[in-house]
């Protein structure tokens, strides 16, 4: 049964939604109470009121004494059902319960630690410390980075770029988070020295070459690389960085509605999300001041949704590539999408996500203070 659930998950990631549903259905024939098979069905398409039988069975399974994590997954799925059919009050209650269960498996989010981390980066990575030519740095323009808050549109932009014949998306690579963690004592104090710069440049080029040896550009769409732009620019000063800027409340609410790993503990509480976003905005304001403007392109999510071709052309041009109309057919790519939004990015431009927070305005008080500020 678990193998069938795994098959369903893989088929979904690869965009074969009919095959994914068939695998989940076979798993349910083996075990009618298989919670991940039943919850998996909801992520394969938009649900409608005609799917009421799915909801009834989901509620029954959720009440069978599941572990907190298993029940949380089901509550997120139930929340999506209610959101799809427009019952936003029940959707929010389901998501709220899901996050309460998620918290049981996570360490509390430490707001003070996050603020100190951002303080340290702002102090250590200035226009003086990361400017100029650094010994050991690579002049390669092959790496490109797409960063932003989770659920801000990074997957969509990566899909657009991946659709270009001279570019590929490597998905979310762990290289920079792992490197910064490994060398935290050094890199939190400032840019790497020559030996470490050379080591990081060589190591990252090797990772990209192992995945995609031929394309002119290879995109790393790890959202949290926004924390590491000082290090990345020190090692690859010519690499292009695309920053996705989404309405702050939409971005935070979308995080709250998604089951992330326990390590992303700030996503499980609206007040924590508001704090994290404020620190994210503060850090991005700093990178705008200290990074050369020619290597940073800010893409407004709402602008991309509303003017797809205009922004797609700007993105492709920013990467130094000729325009290719296949970039407008991003949803047809066969790339495996290992992201929370794998169904959405298999569809044409998804406009319903702009201003979605207004459906939940009366439930999301801690996020509303973000409303009157310019999005990060």
CSV table of C-alpha atoms in Angstrom, one decimal:
chain,number,residue,atom,x,y,z
A,1,UNK,CA,0.0,0.0,0.0
A,2,UNK,CA,2.8,2.4,0.9
A,3,UNK,CA,4.4,1.7,-2.4
A,4,UNK,CA,1.2,2.7,-4.3
A,5,UNK,CA,1.0,5.9,-2.3
A,6,UNK,CA,4.6,6.7,-3.2
A,7,UNK,CA,3.8,5.9,-6.8
A,8,UNK,CA,0.9,8.3,-6.7
A,9,UNK,CA,3.1,11.1,-5.2
A,10,UNK,CA,5.8,10.6,-7.9
A,11,UNK,CA,3.2,10.6,-10.7
A,12,UNK,CA,1.8,13.8,-9.3
A,13,UNK,CA,5.2,15.5,-9.2
A,14,UNK,CA,5.8,14.5,-12.8
A,15,UNK,CA,2.5,16.0,-13.9
A,16,UNK,CA,0.7,12.7,-14.7
A,17,UNK,CA,-2.4,13.4,-12.6
A,18,UNK,CA,-4.6,10.6,-14.0
A,19,UNK,CA,-1.9,8.0,-13.2
A,20,UNK,CA,-1.4,9.5,-9.8
A,21,UNK,CA,-5.2,9.2,-9.0
A,22,UNK,CA,-5.2,5.6,-10.3
A,23,UNK,CA,-2.3,4.7,-7.9
A,24,UNK,CA,-4.0,6.3,-5.0
A,25,UNK,CA,-7.3,4.5,-5.8
A,26,UNK,CA,-5.4,1.2,-5.9
A,27,UNK,CA,-3.9,2.0,-2.5
A,28,UNK,CA,-7.4,2.6,-1.1
A,29,UNK,CA,-8.5,-0.8,-2.5
A,30,UNK,CA,-5.8,-2.3,-0.3
A,31,UNK,CA,-6.5,-0.1,2.7
A,32,UNK,CA,-9.7,2.0,2.6
A,33,UNK,CA,-8.4,4.0,5.6
A,34,UNK,CA,-5.1,5.0,3.9
A,35,UNK,CA,-5.0,8.7,4.9
A,36,UNK,CA,-2.2,9.8,2.6
A,37,UNK,CA,-3.9,8.2,-0.4
A,38,UNK,CA,-7.2,9.8,0.3
A,39,UNK,CA,-5.7,13.2,1.1
A,40,UNK,CA,-3.4,12.9,-2.0
A,41,UNK,CA,-6.5,13.0,-4.3
A,42,UNK,CA,-7.3,16.6,-3.4
A,43,UNK,CA,-4.0,18.0,-4.7
A,44,UNK,CA,-4.4,16.6,-8.2
A,45,UNK,CA,-7.1,19.1,-9.3
A,46,UNK,CA,-9.5,21.7,-8.1
A,47,UNK,CA,-12.3,20.2,-6.1
A,48,UNK,CA,-16.0,21.1,-6.6
A,49,UNK,CA,-19.2,20.6,-4.6
A,50,UNK,CA,-19.7,17.4,-6.6
A,51,UNK,CA,-16.8,15.9,-4.6
A,52,UNK,CA,-18.8,15.9,-1.4
A,53,UNK,CA,-18.2,12.2,-1.0
A,54,UNK,CA,-14.5,12.9,-0.8
A,55,UNK,CA,-15.0,15.4,2.0
A,56,UNK,CA,-17.3,13.0,4.0
A,57,UNK,CA,-14.7,10.2,3.9
A,58,UNK,CA,-11.9,12.6,4.6
A,59,UNK,CA,-13.6,13.8,7.8
A,60,UNK,CA,-14.2,10.1,8.8
A,61,UNK,CA,-10.5,9.2,8.3
A,62,UNK,CA,-9.4,12.3,10.2
A,63,UNK,CA,-11.4,11.2,13.2
A,64,UNK,CA,-9.9,7.7,13.4
A,65,UNK,CA,-7.1,8.5,15.9
A,66,UNK,CA,-4.4,9.4,13.4
A,67,UNK,CA,-1.0,10.6,14.6
A,68,UNK,CA,-0.8,14.4,14.8
A,69,UNK,CA,1.3,14.6,11.6
A,70,UNK,CA,-1.0,12.3,9.7
A,71,UNK,CA,-4.1,14.1,10.9
A,72,UNK,CA,-2.4,17.4,10.0
A,73,UNK,CA,-2.0,16.2,6.4
A,74,UNK,CA,-5.6,15.3,6.2
A,75,UNK,CA,-6.7,18.7,7.7
A,76,UNK,CA,-4.6,20.5,5.1
A,77,UNK,CA,-6.4,18.5,2.4
A,78,UNK,CA,-9.8,19.3,3.9
A,79,UNK,CA,-8.9,22.9,4.0
A,80,UNK,CA,-8.0,22.9,0.3
A,81,UNK,CA,-11.4,21.3,-0.5
A,82,UNK,CA,-13.3,24.0,1.4
A,83,UNK,CA,-11.1,26.7,-0.2
A,84,UNK,CA,-11.7,25.2,-3.7
A,85,UNK,CA,-15.5,25.3,-3.2
A,86,UNK,CA,-15.5,28.8,-1.6
A,87,UNK,CA,-16.4,27.9,2.0
A,88,UNK,CA,-13.7,30.1,3.5
A,89,UNK,CA,-14.7,29.9,7.1
A,90,UNK,CA,-14.5,26.1,7.2
A,91,UNK,CA,-11.4,26.2,5.1
A,92,UNK,CA,-9.6,28.5,7.6
A,93,UNK,CA,-10.7,26.4,10.6
A,94,UNK,CA,-9.3,23.3,8.9
A,95,UNK,CA,-6.0,25.0,8.1
A,96,UNK,CA,-5.8,26.4,11.7
A,97,UNK,CA,-6.3,22.9,13.1
A,98,UNK,CA,-3.7,21.5,10.7
A,99,UNK,CA,-1.1,24.0,11.8
A,100,UNK,CA,-1.9,23.4,15.5
A,101,UNK,CA,-1.1,19.7,14.9
A,102,UNK,CA,2.1,20.6,12.9
A,103,UNK,CA,3.4,22.6,15.9
A,104,UNK,CA,3.5,19.5,18.0
A,105,UNK,CA,6.3,18.2,15.8
A,106,UNK,CA,8.3,21.5,15.6
A,107,UNK,CA,10.5,23.6,17.7
A,108,UNK,CA,9.0,27.0,18.6
A,109,UNK,CA,10.0,29.7,16.2
A,110,UNK,CA,12.6,32.0,17.8
A,111,UNK,CA,11.9,35.5,16.7
A,112,UNK,CA,14.9,36.9,18.6
A,113,UNK,CA,17.2,34.5,16.8
A,114,UNK,CA,15.9,35.5,13.4
A,115,UNK,CA,16.2,39.2,14.1
A,116,UNK,CA,19.8,38.7,15.3
A,117,UNK,CA,20.6,36.7,12.2
A,118,UNK,CA,19.4,39.4,9.9
A,119,UNK,CA,21.2,42.0,12.0
A,120,UNK,CA,24.5,40.1,11.6
A,121,UNK,CA,24.0,39.8,7.8
A,122,UNK,CA,23.3,43.5,7.4
A,123,UNK,CA,26.4,44.4,9.5
A,124,UNK,CA,28.7,41.9,7.7
A,125,UNK,CA,27.7,42.2,4.1
A,126,UNK,CA,28.0,45.8,3.0
A,127,UNK,CA,28.7,47.3,-0.4
A,128,UNK,CA,32.3,47.7,0.7
A,129,UNK,CA,32.8,44.1,1.8
A,130,UNK,CA,31.1,42.4,-1.2
A,131,UNK,CA,32.1,45.0,-3.8
A,132,UNK,CA,34.9,44.8,-6.3
A,133,UNK,CA,36.8,41.8,-7.5
A,134,UNK,CA,37.3,39.0,-5.0
A,135,UNK,CA,40.2,36.6,-5.2
A,136,UNK,CA,38.9,33.1,-6.0
A,137,UNK,CA,35.5,34.3,-7.3
A,138,UNK,CA,34.1,32.8,-10.5
A,139,UNK,CA,33.2,35.1,-13.4
A,140,UNK,CA,30.7,32.5,-14.7
A,141,UNK,CA,27.2,33.7,-15.6
A,142,UNK,CA,25.9,30.2,-15.9
A,143,UNK,CA,24.4,30.0,-12.4
A,144,UNK,CA,21.2,32.0,-11.9
A,145,UNK,CA,19.1,32.3,-8.8
A,146,UNK,CA,15.3,32.7,-8.2
A,147,UNK,CA,14.6,33.7,-4.6
A,148,UNK,CA,11.7,35.1,-2.5
A,149,UNK,CA,9.4,34.1,0.3
A,150,UNK,CA,8.0,30.5,0.0
A,151,UNK,CA,4.8,30.5,-2.1
A,152,UNK,CA,5.8,33.8,-3.8
A,153,UNK,CA,6.0,32.5,-7.4
A,154,UNK,CA,9.5,31.1,-7.6
A,155,UNK,CA,8.3,27.8,-9.1
A,156,UNK,CA,6.4,29.7,-11.8
A,157,UNK,CA,9.4,31.7,-12.8
A,158,UNK,CA,11.6,28.6,-12.8
A,159,UNK,CA,9.1,26.9,-15.1
A,160,UNK,CA,9.2,29.8,-17.5
A,161,UNK,CA,13.0,29.8,-17.6
A,162,UNK,CA,13.1,26.0,-17.9
A,163,UNK,CA,11.0,26.2,-21.0
A,164,UNK,CA,13.8,28.0,-22.8
A,165,UNK,CA,16.0,25.7,-24.8
A,166,UNK,CA,19.2,27.3,-23.5
A,167,UNK,CA,18.2,27.1,-19.8
A,168,UNK,CA,17.3,24.6,-17.2
A,169,UNK,CA,15.9,24.7,-13.7
A,170,UNK,CA,17.7,22.5,-11.2
A,171,UNK,CA,14.9,22.9,-8.7
A,172,UNK,CA,15.7,23.7,-5.1
A,173,UNK,CA,19.3,22.8,-4.4
A,174,UNK,CA,20.6,22.5,-0.8
A,175,UNK,CA,24.1,23.7,-1.7
A,176,UNK,CA,24.1,27.2,-0.3
A,177,UNK,CA,22.0,26.5,2.8
A,178,UNK,CA,24.3,23.6,3.6
A,179,UNK,CA,27.5,25.6,2.8
A,180,UNK,CA,26.4,28.5,5.0
A,181,UNK,CA,25.4,26.1,7.8
A,182,UNK,CA,28.8,24.3,7.6
A,183,UNK,CA,30.8,27.5,7.6
A,184,UNK,CA,28.4,29.5,9.8
A,185,UNK,CA,31.1,30.8,12.2
A,186,UNK,CA,33.0,32.3,9.2
A,187,UNK,CA,30.2,33.4,6.9
A,188,UNK,CA,28.1,35.1,9.5
A,189,UNK,CA,31.0,37.4,10.1
A,190,UNK,CA,31.5,38.4,6.4
A,191,UNK,CA,32.3,37.2,2.9
A,192,UNK,CA,34.5,34.1,2.5
A,193,UNK,CA,38.2,34.3,2.2
A,194,UNK,CA,40.0,33.4,-1.0
A,195,UNK,CA,40.3,29.7,-0.2
A,196,UNK,CA,36.7,29.2,0.8
A,197,UNK,CA,35.5,31.4,-2.1
A,198,UNK,CA,37.4,29.2,-4.6
A,199,UNK,CA,36.1,26.0,-2.8
A,200,UNK,CA,32.5,27.2,-3.0
A,201,UNK,CA,32.8,28.3,-6.6
A,202,UNK,CA,34.3,25.0,-7.7
A,203,UNK,CA,31.8,22.9,-5.7
A,204,UNK,CA,28.8,24.7,-7.0
A,205,UNK,CA,29.9,24.6,-10.6
A,206,UNK,CA,30.4,20.9,-10.2
A,207,UNK,CA,26.9,20.4,-8.8
A,208,UNK,CA,25.4,22.3,-11.8
A,209,UNK,CA,27.6,20.4,-14.3
A,210,UNK,CA,26.5,17.1,-12.8
A,211,UNK,CA,22.9,18.0,-13.3
A,212,UNK,CA,22.9,19.9,-16.5
A,213,UNK,CA,26.2,20.0,-18.4
A,214,UNK,CA,25.1,21.8,-21.5
A,215,UNK,CA,22.6,24.7,-20.9
A,216,UNK,CA,23.9,28.3,-20.9
A,217,UNK,CA,21.9,29.1,-17.7
A,218,UNK,CA,21.0,26.8,-14.8
A,219,UNK,CA,18.5,28.2,-12.3
A,220,UNK,CA,18.5,27.4,-8.6
A,221,UNK,CA,15.1,28.3,-7.2
A,222,UNK,CA,15.7,27.7,-3.5
A,223,UNK,CA,13.5,30.5,-2.0
A,224,UNK,CA,15.7,30.8,1.1
A,225,UNK,CA,18.8,31.7,-0.9
A,226,UNK,CA,17.5,35.2,-0.2
A,227,UNK,CA,19.3,34.8,3.1
A,228,UNK,CA,22.6,34.0,1.3
A,229,UNK,CA,22.8,36.6,-1.4
A,230,UNK,CA,25.8,38.2,0.1
A,231,UNK,CA,27.7,34.9,0.0
A,232,UNK,CA,26.4,34.0,-3.4
A,233,UNK,CA,27.4,37.4,-4.9
A,234,UNK,CA,30.8,37.2,-3.3
A,235,UNK,CA,31.4,33.8,-5.0
A,236,UNK,CA,29.6,34.5,-8.3
A,237,UNK,CA,29.6,38.3,-8.8
A,238,UNK,CA,28.2,38.1,-12.3
A,239,UNK,CA,25.4,35.6,-11.5
A,240,UNK,CA,21.9,37.0,-12.1
A,241,UNK,CA,19.4,37.0,-9.2
A,242,UNK,CA,15.6,37.2,-9.7
A,243,UNK,CA,13.6,38.2,-6.7
A,244,UNK,CA,9.9,37.4,-6.6
A,245,UNK,CA,7.9,40.0,-4.8
A,246,UNK,CA,4.3,39.0,-3.9
A,247,UNK,CA,1.7,40.8,-1.8
A,248,UNK,CA,2.8,40.1,1.8
A,249,UNK,CA,-0.5,38.9,3.1
A,250,UNK,CA,-1.1,36.6,0.1
A,251,UNK,CA,2.4,35.2,0.5
A,252,UNK,CA,2.1,34.6,4.2
A,253,UNK,CA,-1.4,33.2,4.0
A,254,UNK,CA,-0.3,30.8,1.2
A,255,UNK,CA,2.5,29.6,3.6
A,256,UNK,CA,0.0,29.0,6.4
A,257,UNK,CA,-2.2,26.9,4.1
A,258,UNK,CA,0.7,24.6,3.1
A,259,UNK,CA,2.1,21.7,5.0
A,260,UNK,CA,5.8,22.4,5.3
A,261,UNK,CA,8.6,20.5,7.1
A,262,UNK,CA,8.8,21.1,10.8
A,263,UNK,CA,12.0,23.1,10.2
A,264,UNK,CA,9.9,25.8,8.6
A,265,UNK,CA,8.2,26.5,12.0
A,266,UNK,CA,7.5,30.1,11.3
A,267,UNK,CA,4.8,29.0,8.8
A,268,UNK,CA,2.6,27.5,11.5
A,269,UNK,CA,1.4,30.6,13.3
A,270,UNK,CA,0.1,33.9,11.7
A,271,UNK,CA,2.0,36.1,14.2
A,272,UNK,CA,5.2,34.2,13.5
A,273,UNK,CA,4.6,34.6,9.8
A,274,UNK,CA,4.2,38.3,10.1
A,275,UNK,CA,7.5,38.6,12.1
A,276,UNK,CA,9.4,36.4,9.6
A,277,UNK,CA,8.1,38.5,6.7
A,278,UNK,CA,9.1,41.7,8.3
A,279,UNK,CA,12.6,40.4,8.8
A,280,UNK,CA,12.6,39.1,5.3
A,281,UNK,CA,11.6,42.5,4.0
A,282,UNK,CA,14.3,44.2,6.1
A,283,UNK,CA,17.0,41.9,4.7
A,284,UNK,CA,15.8,42.3,1.1
A,285,UNK,CA,15.8,46.1,1.6
A,286,UNK,CA,19.5,45.7,2.5
A,287,UNK,CA,20.4,43.6,-0.5
A,288,UNK,CA,18.8,46.2,-2.8
A,289,UNK,CA,21.1,48.8,-1.3
A,290,UNK,CA,24.3,46.8,-1.5
A,291,UNK,CA,24.1,44.5,-4.6
A,292,UNK,CA,24.8,46.0,-8.0
A,293,UNK,CA,21.5,46.8,-9.7
A,294,UNK,CA,22.4,45.1,-12.9
A,295,UNK,CA,22.5,41.7,-11.3
A,296,UNK,CA,19.2,41.9,-9.4
A,297,UNK,CA,15.7,41.8,-11.1
A,298,UNK,CA,12.6,42.2,-9.0
A,299,UNK,CA,9.5,40.6,-10.5
A,300,UNK,CA,6.2,41.5,-9.0
A,301,UNK,CA,4.0,38.4,-8.8
A,302,UNK,CA,0.8,40.2,-9.6
A,303,UNK,CA,2.6,41.9,-12.6
A,304,UNK,CA,3.7,38.5,-13.9
A,305,UNK,CA,0.2,37.1,-13.6
A,306,UNK,CA,-1.3,40.1,-15.3
A,307,UNK,CA,1.3,40.6,-18.0
A,308,UNK,CA,2.8,37.2,-18.6
A,309,UNK,CA,4.5,37.9,-21.9
A,310,UNK,CA,5.9,41.2,-20.9
A,311,UNK,CA,7.5,39.9,-17.7
A,312,UNK,CA,8.6,36.6,-19.3
A,313,UNK,CA,10.5,38.6,-22.0
A,314,UNK,CA,12.1,40.8,-19.3
A,315,UNK,CA,13.2,37.7,-17.3
A,316,UNK,CA,14.7,36.0,-20.4
A,317,UNK,CA,16.5,39.2,-21.5
A,318,UNK,CA,17.8,39.7,-18.0
A,319,UNK,CA,19.4,36.3,-18.2
A,320,UNK,CA,21.1,37.3,-21.4
A,321,UNK,CA,19.1,34.9,-23.6
A,322,UNK,CA,17.2,35.4,-26.8
A,323,UNK,CA,13.5,35.3,-26.6
A,324,UNK,CA,11.8,32.0,-27.2
A,325,UNK,CA,7.9,31.7,-27.4
A,326,UNK,CA,8.1,28.4,-25.6
A,327,UNK,CA,8.5,30.3,-22.4
A,328,UNK,CA,4.8,31.2,-22.6
A,329,UNK,CA,4.0,27.5,-22.6
A,330,UNK,CA,5.7,26.8,-19.3
A,331,UNK,CA,2.8,24.6,-18.1
A,332,UNK,CA,3.6,22.0,-20.8
A,333,UNK,CA,7.1,21.3,-19.6
A,334,UNK,CA,7.8,17.7,-18.5
A,335,UNK,CA,10.2,18.8,-15.7
A,336,UNK,CA,9.6,17.1,-12.3
A,337,UNK,CA,8.2,19.8,-10.0
A,338,UNK,CA,9.2,19.0,-6.4
A,339,UNK,CA,7.2,21.8,-4.8
A,340,UNK,CA,4.0,22.5,-3.0
A,341,UNK,CA,2.5,24.0,-6.1
A,342,UNK,CA,3.0,21.2,-8.5
A,343,UNK,CA,-0.6,21.1,-9.8
A,344,UNK,CA,-0.8,24.9,-10.2
A,345,UNK,CA,2.4,25.1,-12.4
A,346,UNK,CA,1.0,22.5,-14.8
A,347,UNK,CA,-1.8,25.0,-15.6
A,348,UNK,CA,-1.8,28.2,-17.6
A,349,UNK,CA,-1.3,31.4,-15.6
A,350,UNK,CA,-3.1,31.0,-12.3
A,351,UNK,CA,-4.9,34.4,-11.5
A,352,UNK,CA,-7.1,33.3,-8.6
A,353,UNK,CA,-4.1,33.6,-6.2
A,354,UNK,CA,-3.9,37.4,-6.5
A,355,UNK,CA,-5.7,39.0,-3.6
A,356,UNK,CA,-6.8,35.7,-2.2
A,357,UNK,CA,-6.3,37.0,1.3
A,358,UNK,CA,-9.5,39.1,1.1
A,359,UNK,CA,-11.5,35.8,1.4
A,360,UNK,CA,-10.0,35.4,4.8
A,361,UNK,CA,-9.6,38.9,6.0
A,362,UNK,CA,-11.7,38.5,9.2
A,363,UNK,CA,-9.6,35.5,10.3
A,364,UNK,CA,-6.0,36.8,9.8
A,365,UNK,CA,-5.6,39.8,12.1
A,366,UNK,CA,-1.9,39.3,12.8
A,367,UNK,CA,-1.2,39.6,9.0
A,368,UNK,CA,-3.2,42.7,8.4
A,369,UNK,CA,-0.5,45.1,9.7
A,370,UNK,CA,1.5,44.1,6.6
A,371,UNK,CA,-1.2,45.5,4.4
A,372,UNK,CA,-0.2,49.1,4.4
A,373,UNK,CA,3.4,48.6,3.6
A,374,UNK,CA,5.2,48.2,0.3
A,375,UNK,CA,5.7,44.4,-0.4
A,376,UNK,CA,9.3,43.2,0.0
